[in-house]
Amino acid sequence: MKKNLDASWDTILSDIKEKLNDAEFYKWIKDLKILTFESNIITLKADNKFIKSWVEDKYLTKLKSALKEFYHLECDIKIVLSDITHQKKAPVQGNSQIEITKDDTDVDYYSVQLNKDYTFNTFVAGKSNQFAFSVCKSAAEGFDKLNNPIYIYGDVGLGKTHLMHAVGNQIRLNFPKKRVFCITGQLYKDEFLTSLKKMQMDSFKEKYSAIDVLLFDDVEKIVGGAGSTMEEFFFLFSKLYSDEKQIIITSNALPEESIGMDKRLKSRFAGGLIAHIGVPSVDEKVTILKSFTTQYGRTMSDEILYYLAENIKSDSTRDLIGAANSAFVQSKFHNVELTIEFLQNNISSLLIKRDKTLTPQDIIDIISEYFRIKLVDLKSPSRSKNIVIPRNLAIYLIYKNTPSSLKGIGEIFNRDHSTIKNSISKIEQDIENNDLYTVNTLNELSKKMKIFSAK
Ligand code: ADP
Ligand code: MG
């Protein structure tokens, strides 16, 4: 019975995760375990009081409405503590306040905001993030004045938060006594203003000044609003910096281009190591997708991964992963194979719109120009290698990119449908075996097709 309950709860969690684009919410609820479901009350177990209050304050309403929306389940949710011994530690007051007891275990409470899934192992390094990746790796191996502060900037969804948490997780492993604290600019501002209002500035300052590693996400969010958040942050920054504590900051802009940011802070940031994260190339996108699909057991063919990487409208890696995930879940839900046609029909709003649809003749023209082969040769019975390869590629691309049937393609190439099928299988096999020549050529050809159809 309990096993069934666990399994249902796991299903609920994974459904909620698929449907809610809210990593923060999922992060907090995924470690709650289900105890009972009786008389329309779900009882969940939290590992400590801090998690309990945090979820109660911030996510309970959301969780309830998700259950209602997805399952028409109207129920109450109770959260209890799993272990009485935890209750004395980490007393919590207010919503975003984290009060910490000053004993050895407080390192755990400082690190409670770290996302355990964001590690170096799950981060794909490439041209677009190489420098940021290297400085973060080295910061995780040990403190070096020259590596401080690290300022990572770039557009949304490109991996800044992931990389910063990876440093935090690695430092926790390498230096278990260090207090690694991670906070977003927005939460810091909220917490500062609440502490000010409640006249709890002493404990606020005490908590922050005890940090060994400060991971400060989306620093641009401290700009604006009432009060002197930036002033307070300037003092904190200066203190930690002069105490030789590691500081990592992420932002959406270069220090000098940060609108509204305090001048002194801008100049402090500019004195650090500045690392940009850019948009990944198609190959990097494919590697990121492979890492994601392997990590979450969402197997997809290279063909689909390349198609997604090449055709995704958004530059954000978050959206790229989201698109792959959505396509995978939908194909499972409909119980059909994940093909390019399926992507075109089911996630078209996420993909680049082609102004012009390609015809079989367009593809033949692209191929004959690329390989410098005459059209008659492509359609001829010749079995010479330098004709067979382009012909197979043309057949494959026509089959994948136009609504032509095997029979229809056969008519173009003067062949029967089983020969056409063999040509397609040959290319599919090459892709599966990761045959470099075929994969690279297909890459080049699809770039040309993309340019052609955008004309
Ligand atoms: P940002 O903080 O820049 O907005 P995130 O760090 O939140 O971006 O990344 C968005 C999503 O994309 C996360 O799920 C993250 O794991 C993933 N991601 C981004 N870049 C990479 C990468 N290089 N390797 C693996 N996953 C990545
Ligand atoms: Mg982020």
mmCIF file of C-alpha atoms in Angstrom, residues 24-252:
data_model
loop_
_atom_site.group_PDB
_atom_site.id
_atom_site.type_symbol
_atom_site.label_atom_id
_atom_site.label_comp_id
_atom_site.label_asym_id
_atom_site.label_seq_id
_atom_site.Cartn_x
_atom_site.Cartn_y
_atom_site.Cartn_z
ATOM 1 C CA GLU A 24 12.496 26.554 -7.906
ATOM 2 C CA PHE A 25 9.153 25.072 -6.897
ATOM 3 C CA TYR A 26 10.124 21.599 -7.981
ATOM 4 C CA LYS A 27 13.476 21.818 -6.209
ATOM 5 C CA TRP A 28 11.758 22.399 -2.896
ATOM 6 C CA ILE A 29 9.014 19.814 -3.148
ATOM 7 C CA LYS A 30 10.882 16.954 -4.778
ATOM 8 C CA ASP A 31 12.539 15.817 -1.551
ATOM 9 C CA LEU A 32 9.310 15.696 0.400
ATOM 10 C CA LYS A 33 8.200 12.118 0.988
ATOM 11 C CA ILE A 34 4.593 11.060 1.164
ATOM 12 C CA LEU A 35 3.443 9.464 4.429
ATOM 13 C CA THR A 36 -0.307 9.108 4.099
ATOM 14 C CA PHE A 37 -3.243 10.120 1.981
ATOM 15 C CA GLU A 38 -6.383 9.878 4.073
ATOM 16 C CA SER A 39 -9.664 11.779 4.199
ATOM 17 C CA ASN A 40 -8.430 14.121 1.512
ATOM 18 C CA ILE A 41 -5.350 15.060 3.470
ATOM 19 C CA ILE A 42 -1.933 14.386 2.048
ATOM 20 C CA THR A 43 0.729 14.195 4.711
ATOM 21 C CA LEU A 44 4.248 14.864 3.552
ATOM 22 C CA LYS A 45 7.479 14.539 5.406
ATOM 23 C CA ALA A 46 10.229 17.146 5.322
ATOM 24 C CA ASP A 47 13.815 16.566 6.388
ATOM 25 C CA ASN A 48 14.101 19.603 8.598
ATOM 26 C CA LYS A 49 12.177 22.480 9.993
ATOM 27 C CA PHE A 50 13.668 24.928 7.578
ATOM 28 C CA ILE A 51 12.443 23.039 4.525
ATOM 29 C CA LYS A 52 9.071 22.551 6.210
ATOM 30 C CA SER A 53 8.485 26.254 6.834
ATOM 31 C CA TRP A 54 9.907 27.289 3.504
ATOM 32 C CA VAL A 55 7.551 24.987 1.620
ATOM 33 C CA GLU A 56 4.614 25.931 3.847
ATOM 34 C CA ASP A 57 5.187 29.624 3.287
ATOM 35 C CA LYS A 58 6.043 29.635 -0.357
ATOM 36 C CA TYR A 59 4.795 26.562 -2.124
ATOM 37 C CA LEU A 60 1.828 24.999 -0.387
ATOM 38 C CA THR A 61 -0.787 27.003 -2.252
ATOM 39 C CA LYS A 62 1.001 26.340 -5.512
ATOM 40 C CA LEU A 63 1.184 22.620 -4.821
ATOM 41 C CA LYS A 64 -2.503 22.483 -3.972
ATOM 42 C CA SER A 65 -3.549 24.311 -7.092
ATOM 43 C CA ALA A 66 -1.298 22.105 -9.231
ATOM 44 C CA LEU A 67 -2.980 19.002 -7.804
ATOM 45 C CA LYS A 68 -6.345 20.526 -8.509
ATOM 46 C CA GLU A 69 -5.452 21.599 -12.008
ATOM 47 C CA PHE A 70 -3.779 18.372 -13.094
ATOM 48 C CA TYR A 71 -5.792 15.756 -11.232
ATOM 49 C CA HIS A 72 -8.963 17.516 -10.072
ATOM 50 C CA LEU A 73 -7.751 16.565 -6.639
ATOM 51 C CA GLU A 74 -8.971 18.919 -3.959
ATOM 52 C CA CYS A 75 -7.097 18.135 -0.840
ATOM 53 C CA ASP A 76 -5.318 19.577 2.117
ATOM 54 C CA ILE A 77 -1.616 19.145 2.580
ATOM 55 C CA LYS A 78 0.123 18.731 5.886
ATOM 56 C CA ILE A 79 3.852 18.766 6.283
ATOM 57 C CA VAL A 80 5.472 17.026 9.209
ATOM 58 C CA LEU A 81 9.054 16.595 10.272
ATOM 59 C CA SER A 82 10.752 13.298 9.636
ATOM 60 C CA ASP A 83 13.131 13.352 12.537
ATOM 61 C CA ILE A 84 12.597 14.985 15.917
ATOM 62 C CA THR A 85 16.329 15.577 16.383
ATOM 63 C CA HIS A 86 16.381 18.020 13.492
ATOM 64 C CA GLN A 87 13.840 20.244 15.101
ATOM 65 C CA LYS A 88 16.175 22.126 17.353
ATOM 66 C CA LYS A 89 18.395 23.279 14.538
ATOM 67 C CA ALA A 90 17.835 26.059 12.054
ATOM 68 C CA PRO A 91 14.947 27.895 13.615
ATOM 69 C CA VAL A 92 13.057 29.796 10.998
ATOM 70 C CA GLN A 93 11.255 33.063 11.289
ATOM 71 C CA GLY A 94 9.400 34.837 8.533
ATOM 72 C CA ASN A 95 9.474 33.556 5.012
ATOM 73 C CA SER A 96 12.791 34.195 3.352
ATOM 74 C CA GLN A 97 14.744 34.468 6.586
ATOM 75 C CA ILE A 98 17.287 31.821 7.289
ATOM 76 C CA GLU A 99 18.538 31.903 10.839
ATOM 77 C CA ILE A 100 21.485 29.802 11.590
ATOM 78 C CA THR A 101 22.784 28.291 14.749
ATOM 79 C CA LYS A 102 26.477 28.823 15.314
ATOM 80 C CA ASP A 103 27.751 25.309 15.549
ATOM 81 C CA ASP A 104 29.521 23.001 13.166
ATOM 82 C CA THR A 105 26.346 21.804 11.534
ATOM 83 C CA ASP A 106 25.479 25.265 10.325
ATOM 84 C CA VAL A 107 27.398 24.637 7.105
ATOM 85 C CA ASP A 108 24.425 22.499 6.062
ATOM 86 C CA TYR A 109 22.012 25.293 6.714
ATOM 87 C CA TYR A 110 24.028 27.778 4.753
ATOM 88 C CA SER A 111 24.042 25.472 1.761
ATOM 89 C CA VAL A 112 20.338 24.655 1.819
ATOM 90 C CA GLN A 113 19.699 26.727 -1.307
ATOM 91 C CA LEU A 114 22.239 24.873 -3.425
ATOM 92 C CA ASN A 115 20.694 22.890 -6.243
ATOM 93 C CA LYS A 116 22.314 19.459 -5.993
ATOM 94 C CA ASP A 117 21.585 18.695 -9.654
ATOM 95 C CA TYR A 118 23.741 21.580 -10.848
ATOM 96 C CA THR A 119 27.201 20.060 -10.788
ATOM 97 C CA PHE A 120 30.289 20.214 -13.008
ATOM 98 C CA ASN A 121 29.478 16.680 -14.107
ATOM 99 C CA THR A 122 26.193 17.736 -15.596
ATOM 100 C CA PHE A 123 27.569 20.949 -17.101
ATOM 101 C CA VAL A 124 28.760 20.802 -20.694
ATOM 102 C CA ALA A 125 31.802 22.977 -21.280
ATOM 103 C CA GLY A 126 32.345 24.397 -24.742
ATOM 104 C CA LYS A 127 33.453 27.452 -26.654
ATOM 105 C CA SER A 128 30.497 29.506 -25.432
ATOM 106 C CA ASN A 129 31.426 29.153 -21.763
ATOM 107 C CA GLN A 130 35.054 27.984 -21.718
ATOM 108 C CA PHE A 131 36.546 30.811 -19.690
ATOM 109 C CA ALA A 132 33.714 30.924 -17.167
ATOM 110 C CA PHE A 133 33.965 27.160 -16.821
ATOM 111 C CA SER A 134 37.741 27.199 -16.211
ATOM 112 C CA VAL A 135 37.708 29.956 -13.613
ATOM 113 C CA CYS A 136 34.815 28.300 -11.799
ATOM 114 C CA LYS A 137 36.594 24.945 -11.818
ATOM 115 C CA SER A 138 39.704 26.481 -10.369
ATOM 116 C CA ALA A 139 37.757 28.428 -7.715
ATOM 117 C CA ALA A 140 36.246 25.126 -6.580
ATOM 118 C CA GLU A 141 39.713 23.613 -6.119
ATOM 119 C CA GLY A 142 40.953 26.256 -3.711
ATOM 120 C CA PHE A 143 40.899 29.956 -2.967
ATOM 121 C CA ASP A 144 43.146 32.197 -4.997
ATOM 122 C CA LYS A 145 43.045 35.965 -4.552
ATOM 123 C CA LEU A 146 43.474 36.405 -8.275
ATOM 124 C CA ASN A 147 40.255 34.473 -8.830
ATOM 125 C CA ASN A 148 38.166 36.798 -6.725
ATOM 126 C CA PRO A 149 35.504 37.964 -7.323
ATOM 127 C CA ILE A 150 34.277 36.016 -10.341
ATOM 128 C CA TYR A 151 31.678 37.886 -12.324
ATOM 129 C CA ILE A 152 29.734 35.771 -14.821
ATOM 130 C CA TYR A 153 27.430 37.534 -17.206
ATOM 131 C CA GLY A 154 25.247 36.527 -20.123
ATOM 132 C CA ASP A 155 21.697 36.289 -21.338
ATOM 133 C CA VAL A 156 19.028 34.361 -19.549
ATOM 134 C CA GLY A 157 18.986 30.560 -19.697
ATOM 135 C CA LEU A 158 22.616 30.057 -20.731
ATOM 136 C CA GLY A 159 23.900 28.265 -17.632
ATOM 137 C CA LYS A 160 25.084 30.981 -15.228
ATOM 138 C CA THR A 161 23.146 29.650 -12.250
ATOM 139 C CA HIS A 162 24.082 26.066 -13.063
ATOM 140 C CA LEU A 163 27.793 26.880 -13.196
ATOM 141 C CA MET A 164 27.714 28.900 -9.994
ATOM 142 C CA HIS A 165 25.924 26.131 -8.091
ATOM 143 C CA ALA A 166 28.441 23.650 -9.496
ATOM 144 C CA VAL A 167 31.189 25.616 -7.740
ATOM 145 C CA GLY A 168 29.175 25.578 -4.521
ATOM 146 C CA ASN A 169 28.543 21.839 -4.682
ATOM 147 C CA GLN A 170 32.175 21.104 -5.457
ATOM 148 C CA ILE A 171 33.435 23.322 -2.614
ATOM 149 C CA ARG A 172 31.063 21.508 -0.267
ATOM 150 C CA LEU A 173 32.771 18.265 -1.272
ATOM 151 C CA ASN A 174 36.327 19.588 -1.210
ATOM 152 C CA PHE A 175 35.999 21.765 1.890
ATOM 153 C CA PRO A 176 33.128 20.438 4.011
ATOM 154 C CA LYS A 177 33.626 23.058 6.715
ATOM 155 C CA LYS A 178 33.157 26.048 4.458
ATOM 156 C CA ARG A 179 29.879 27.868 4.673
ATOM 157 C CA VAL A 180 28.686 28.120 1.106
ATOM 158 C CA PHE A 181 25.781 30.467 0.777
ATOM 159 C CA CYS A 182 23.794 31.011 -2.349
ATOM 160 C CA ILE A 183 21.162 33.670 -2.798
ATOM 161 C CA THR A 184 19.530 35.608 -5.605
ATOM 162 C CA GLY A 185 19.633 39.392 -5.742
ATOM 163 C CA GLN A 186 15.867 39.465 -5.403
ATOM 164 C CA LEU A 187 15.783 37.328 -2.240
ATOM 165 C CA TYR A 188 18.657 39.276 -0.725
ATOM 166 C CA LYS A 189 16.795 42.517 -1.300
ATOM 167 C CA ASP A 190 13.556 41.117 0.177
ATOM 168 C CA GLU A 191 15.373 39.755 3.189
ATOM 169 C CA PHE A 192 17.279 42.971 3.775
ATOM 170 C CA LEU A 193 14.126 45.101 3.619
ATOM 171 C CA THR A 194 12.233 42.748 5.956
ATOM 172 C CA SER A 195 15.100 42.728 8.447
ATOM 173 C CA LEU A 196 15.214 46.487 8.330
ATOM 174 C CA LYS A 197 11.480 46.732 8.982
ATOM 175 C CA LYS A 198 11.549 44.211 11.800
ATOM 176 C CA MET A 199 14.694 45.778 13.268
ATOM 177 C CA GLN A 200 16.618 42.553 12.901
ATOM 178 C CA MET A 201 19.619 44.004 11.159
ATOM 179 C CA ASP A 202 22.057 42.579 13.679
ATOM 180 C CA SER A 203 21.171 38.986 12.935
ATOM 181 C CA PHE A 204 21.036 39.774 9.215
ATOM 182 C CA LYS A 205 24.568 41.175 9.284
ATOM 183 C CA GLU A 206 25.797 38.379 11.509
ATOM 184 C CA LYS A 207 24.506 35.729 9.177
ATOM 185 C CA TYR A 208 26.054 37.260 6.065
ATOM 186 C CA SER A 209 29.389 38.109 7.599
ATOM 187 C CA ALA A 210 29.959 34.451 8.532
ATOM 188 C CA ILE A 211 29.826 33.285 4.918
ATOM 189 C CA ASP A 212 32.941 31.653 3.433
ATOM 190 C CA VAL A 213 31.723 31.413 -0.141
ATOM 191 C CA LEU A 214 29.101 33.809 -1.419
ATOM 192 C CA LEU A 215 27.240 32.805 -4.578
ATOM 193 C CA PHE A 216 25.200 35.809 -5.544
ATOM 194 C CA ASP A 217 22.835 35.139 -8.433
ATOM 195 C CA ASP A 218 21.247 37.799 -10.677
ATOM 196 C CA VAL A 219 22.907 40.747 -8.966
ATOM 197 C CA GLU A 220 20.958 43.146 -11.213
ATOM 198 C CA LYS A 221 17.917 42.454 -9.043
ATOM 199 C CA ILE A 222 19.285 44.454 -6.101
ATOM 200 C CA VAL A 223 18.757 47.616 -8.123
ATOM 201 C CA GLY A 224 15.619 49.632 -7.396
ATOM 202 C CA GLY A 225 13.007 49.430 -4.682
ATOM 203 C CA ALA A 226 12.947 51.211 -1.381
ATOM 204 C CA GLY A 227 15.848 51.281 1.056
ATOM 205 C CA SER A 228 19.551 51.011 0.581
ATOM 206 C CA THR A 229 20.044 47.418 -0.506
ATOM 207 C CA MET A 230 22.986 48.270 -2.743
ATOM 208 C CA GLU A 231 24.688 50.140 0.076
ATOM 209 C CA GLU A 232 24.294 47.140 2.371
ATOM 210 C CA PHE A 233 25.538 44.800 -0.320
ATOM 211 C CA PHE A 234 28.535 47.038 -0.902
ATOM 212 C CA PHE A 235 29.538 46.666 2.764
ATOM 213 C CA LEU A 236 29.023 42.923 2.662
ATOM 214 C CA PHE A 237 31.019 42.607 -0.547
ATOM 215 C CA SER A 238 33.866 44.705 0.831
ATOM 216 C CA LYS A 239 34.000 42.759 4.072
ATOM 217 C CA LEU A 240 34.003 39.334 2.440
ATOM 218 C CA TYR A 241 36.501 40.510 -0.137
ATOM 219 C CA SER A 242 38.960 41.843 2.400
ATOM 220 C CA ASP A 243 38.525 38.683 4.509
ATOM 221 C CA GLU A 244 39.575 36.734 1.383
ATOM 222 C CA LYS A 245 36.295 34.920 0.986
ATOM 223 C CA GLN A 246 35.325 33.651 -2.440
ATOM 224 C CA ILE A 247 32.623 35.702 -4.144
ATOM 225 C CA ILE A 248 30.881 34.678 -7.344
ATOM 226 C CA ILE A 249 28.358 36.945 -8.943
ATOM 227 C CA THR A 250 26.104 36.390 -11.927
ATOM 228 C CA SER A 251 24.474 39.132 -13.905
ATOM 229 C CA ASN A 252 22.675 39.803 -17.154
#
